[in-house]
Amino acid sequence: MASIDSASIGDLWDRVFGTQPAPDDWLVVVTAVVALAAVVPRPLWRLSRNAITIAHEGGHGLIALVTGRRLDGIRLHSDTSGLTVSRGRPTGPGMILTAAAGYTAPPLLGLGGAWLLSAHHITLLLWLTTALLLAMLVMIRNAYGALTVIVTGAAFLLISWLTGPDVQSAFAYTAVWFLLLGGVRPAFELQSKRRYGGAGDSDADQLGRLTHAPPAMWLFLFHAVSLSSLVGGGRWLLGL
């Protein structure tokens, strides 16, 4: 029994932390096109943006915990907006980093995912994503948010457990391309809203009040992070 258990644990370890075959170049390109198709058309973006909101609010929540703030809960709404509530000092580095983490989280997660895929750790990427979603689920405070996270996490778990290398590769590359490409659009949407006098309480405006720096500077930071992540992550995914 002990040898069987050891063998099973060893097989699981190899399956999760081992490497998988690199996909064909055409598959990498096709997954990029699929991800782009989920980001550019407005009707599809209204649906797919929910995944970016999960990463956005998850970024707020993770950095709040890392900086020593108390995370009260996360809410995800059907209009793709979200809210993360944390307690602690209303000013200072912890609050600044927490506020800055939202728009930067999706592209940085995409960049990290691209690094894992470039090292051929496809299954590990799927399992890490599932673990992060499970941890986030504990802090969700509304039914729609819980449903969204559960469905997303279940997709990653089922793909990683039930499918072969080819399907895992296609799913993982599509997801990472989506984070990289989808991480660019929200900053432009925020810029457009602010141009017409909307989003007065956006992350950029909150950061402006916290740091006494122009919100436009923080908006520039969001653009810089998302575009740099897209370029760097895209090069990794394409093997350049």
XYZ file of C-alpha atoms in Angstrom:
240
model
C 0.000 0.000 0.000
C 2.831 2.366 0.904
C 4.575 1.720 -2.402
C 1.340 2.309 -4.300
C 0.742 5.552 -2.431
C 4.319 6.658 -3.072
C 3.992 5.851 -6.743
C 0.697 7.731 -6.971
C 2.159 10.777 -5.251
C 5.196 10.606 -7.493
C 3.031 10.412 -10.614
C 0.946 13.382 -9.430
C 4.098 15.387 -8.677
C 5.500 14.666 -12.130
C 2.199 15.492 -13.756
C 1.905 18.883 -12.053
C 5.515 20.040 -11.792
C 6.931 18.287 -14.838
C 7.137 19.799 -18.283
C 4.851 19.161 -21.226
C 5.613 19.230 -24.958
C 5.654 22.661 -26.542
C 2.682 23.202 -28.879
C 3.104 23.745 -32.602
C 3.691 27.321 -33.712
C 0.380 27.421 -35.548
C -1.480 26.625 -32.326
C 0.194 29.523 -30.517
C -0.917 31.876 -33.294
C -4.459 30.488 -33.419
C -4.893 30.872 -29.642
C -3.730 34.488 -29.928
C -6.357 35.124 -32.602
C -9.062 33.472 -30.470
C -8.101 35.596 -27.465
C -8.089 38.749 -29.606
C -11.553 37.865 -30.893
C -12.768 37.730 -27.279
C -11.340 41.183 -26.534
C -12.008 43.390 -29.563
C -15.741 42.961 -30.420
C -17.808 44.812 -27.861
C -20.557 42.132 -27.461
C -18.014 39.407 -26.675
C -15.957 41.758 -24.496
C -18.983 42.446 -22.293
C -18.979 38.754 -21.425
C -15.268 37.945 -21.427
C -14.413 41.034 -19.381
C -15.693 39.155 -16.333
C -12.444 37.175 -16.343
C -10.407 40.402 -16.340
C -12.520 41.674 -13.443
C -11.690 38.516 -11.467
C -7.982 39.182 -11.980
C -8.411 42.910 -11.268
C -10.209 42.452 -7.954
C -7.996 39.491 -7.069
C -4.999 41.774 -7.496
C -6.481 44.303 -5.083
C -7.207 41.550 -2.565
C -3.824 39.826 -2.802
C -1.799 43.006 -2.362
C -4.055 44.117 0.487
C -3.171 40.912 2.347
C 0.524 41.091 1.445
C 0.783 44.658 2.756
C -0.874 43.755 6.048
C -4.348 45.101 5.442
C -7.452 43.185 6.506
C -9.437 41.936 3.537
C -13.173 42.114 4.273
C -14.468 40.768 0.986
C -14.698 40.937 -2.793
C -17.810 41.461 -4.895
C -18.124 40.823 -8.646
C -21.104 42.240 -10.521
C -22.880 41.251 -13.730
C -21.955 44.568 -15.398
C -18.275 43.433 -15.084
C -17.562 45.914 -12.302
C -16.196 44.796 -8.954
C -15.414 45.978 -5.453
C -12.725 44.907 -3.008
C -13.040 46.118 0.585
C -10.080 46.097 2.948
C -9.348 47.701 6.303
C -6.222 49.394 7.511
C -4.536 52.761 7.288
C -6.408 54.944 4.786
C -3.091 56.302 3.521
C 0.475 55.057 3.165
C 2.322 52.527 0.999
C -0.055 49.632 1.727
C -3.101 51.529 0.514
C -1.239 52.896 -2.515
C -0.006 49.465 -3.586
C -3.467 47.973 -3.052
C -5.107 50.629 -5.214
C -2.461 50.275 -7.924
C -2.782 46.485 -8.083
C -6.129 46.313 -9.892
C -5.353 47.482 -13.418
C -1.844 46.016 -13.299
C -2.862 42.544 -12.076
C -4.302 41.025 -15.313
C -1.325 41.893 -17.554
C 1.213 40.910 -14.888
C -0.576 37.608 -14.348
C -0.488 37.122 -18.106
C 3.234 37.867 -18.109
C 3.821 35.311 -15.354
C 1.701 32.786 -17.232
C 3.680 33.403 -20.418
C 6.914 32.730 -18.514
C 5.533 29.418 -17.219
C 4.370 28.400 -20.683
C 7.726 29.311 -22.202
C 9.253 26.874 -19.686
C 6.673 24.243 -20.781
C 4.941 24.111 -17.366
C 1.456 23.982 -18.845
C -0.234 21.780 -16.225
C 1.397 23.738 -13.390
C -0.090 26.938 -14.800
C -3.569 25.401 -14.838
C -3.246 24.128 -11.267
C -1.828 27.394 -9.915
C -4.701 29.287 -11.507
C -7.201 26.887 -9.946
C -5.565 27.357 -6.520
C -5.693 31.156 -6.824
C -9.363 31.059 -7.810
C -10.159 28.741 -4.899
C -8.411 31.104 -2.480
C -10.321 34.042 -3.961
C -13.637 32.208 -3.642
C -13.311 32.274 0.142
C -13.439 36.087 0.063
C -16.312 36.486 -2.429
C -19.343 38.102 -0.804
C -22.084 37.893 -3.438
C -23.789 35.117 -5.388
C -22.881 36.326 -8.884
C -19.242 36.659 -7.894
C -19.187 33.185 -6.369
C -20.803 31.672 -9.475
C -18.316 33.399 -11.789
C -15.284 32.231 -9.815
C -16.616 28.677 -9.432
C -17.322 28.310 -13.150
C -13.909 29.707 -14.078
C -12.084 27.542 -11.554
C -13.999 24.442 -12.609
C -12.990 25.006 -16.224
C -9.291 25.159 -15.304
C -9.566 22.137 -13.008
C -11.428 19.936 -15.494
C -9.109 20.844 -18.359
C -6.020 20.093 -16.257
C -7.387 16.794 -14.906
C -9.367 15.258 -17.749
C -7.709 16.331 -20.980
C -4.478 15.562 -22.777
C -1.482 17.789 -23.557
C -2.902 19.222 -26.789
C -6.151 20.448 -25.212
C -4.306 21.736 -22.142
C -1.906 23.666 -24.346
C -4.701 25.236 -26.386
C -6.646 26.238 -23.268
C -3.617 27.548 -21.367
C -2.251 29.574 -24.273
C -5.673 31.069 -24.967
C -6.073 32.046 -21.305
C -2.651 33.685 -21.113
C -3.081 35.518 -24.418
C -6.443 36.722 -23.130
C -4.901 38.141 -19.939
C -2.197 39.894 -21.949
C -4.551 41.310 -24.585
C -7.518 41.862 -22.272
C -5.253 43.574 -19.755
C -4.634 46.388 -22.235
C -8.217 47.434 -22.964
C -9.446 48.469 -19.462
C -6.888 51.284 -19.148
C -8.033 52.723 -22.485
C -11.656 52.418 -21.350
C -10.814 54.260 -18.151
C -9.007 56.954 -20.124
C -12.075 57.420 -22.330
C -14.434 57.656 -19.336
C -12.229 60.229 -17.613
C -12.029 62.276 -20.816
C -15.797 62.703 -20.696
C -15.929 63.392 -16.968
C -16.807 59.877 -15.793
C -15.133 57.434 -13.395
C -14.399 60.152 -10.847
C -13.697 57.558 -8.178
C -11.558 55.280 -10.343
C -8.368 53.630 -9.141
C -6.339 56.352 -10.896
C -8.295 59.100 -9.128
C -7.976 57.373 -5.756
C -4.224 57.047 -6.315
C -4.095 60.713 -7.252
C -5.678 61.653 -3.942
C -3.419 59.272 -2.010
C -0.175 60.458 -3.599
C -1.022 64.029 -4.675
C 0.179 63.033 -8.147
C -1.997 63.624 -11.226
C -4.357 60.718 -11.984
C -3.029 60.895 -15.541
C 0.349 59.759 -14.237
C -1.211 56.633 -12.763
C -3.166 56.060 -15.945
C 0.140 56.234 -17.825
C 1.529 53.610 -15.415
C -1.420 51.301 -16.162
C -0.769 51.697 -19.895
C 2.963 51.118 -19.478
C 2.508 47.934 -17.449
C -0.151 46.432 -19.734
C 1.628 47.215 -23.008
C 5.047 46.132 -21.708
C 3.541 42.881 -20.421
C 1.893 42.253 -23.793
C 5.167 42.771 -25.652
C 7.260 40.735 -23.235
C 4.705 37.977 -22.742
C 3.982 37.800 -26.451
C 7.662 37.301 -27.204
C 7.826 34.450 -24.689
C 4.729 32.773 -26.087
C 5.962 33.078 -29.659
C 9.400 31.808 -28.688
C 11.207 34.953 -29.830
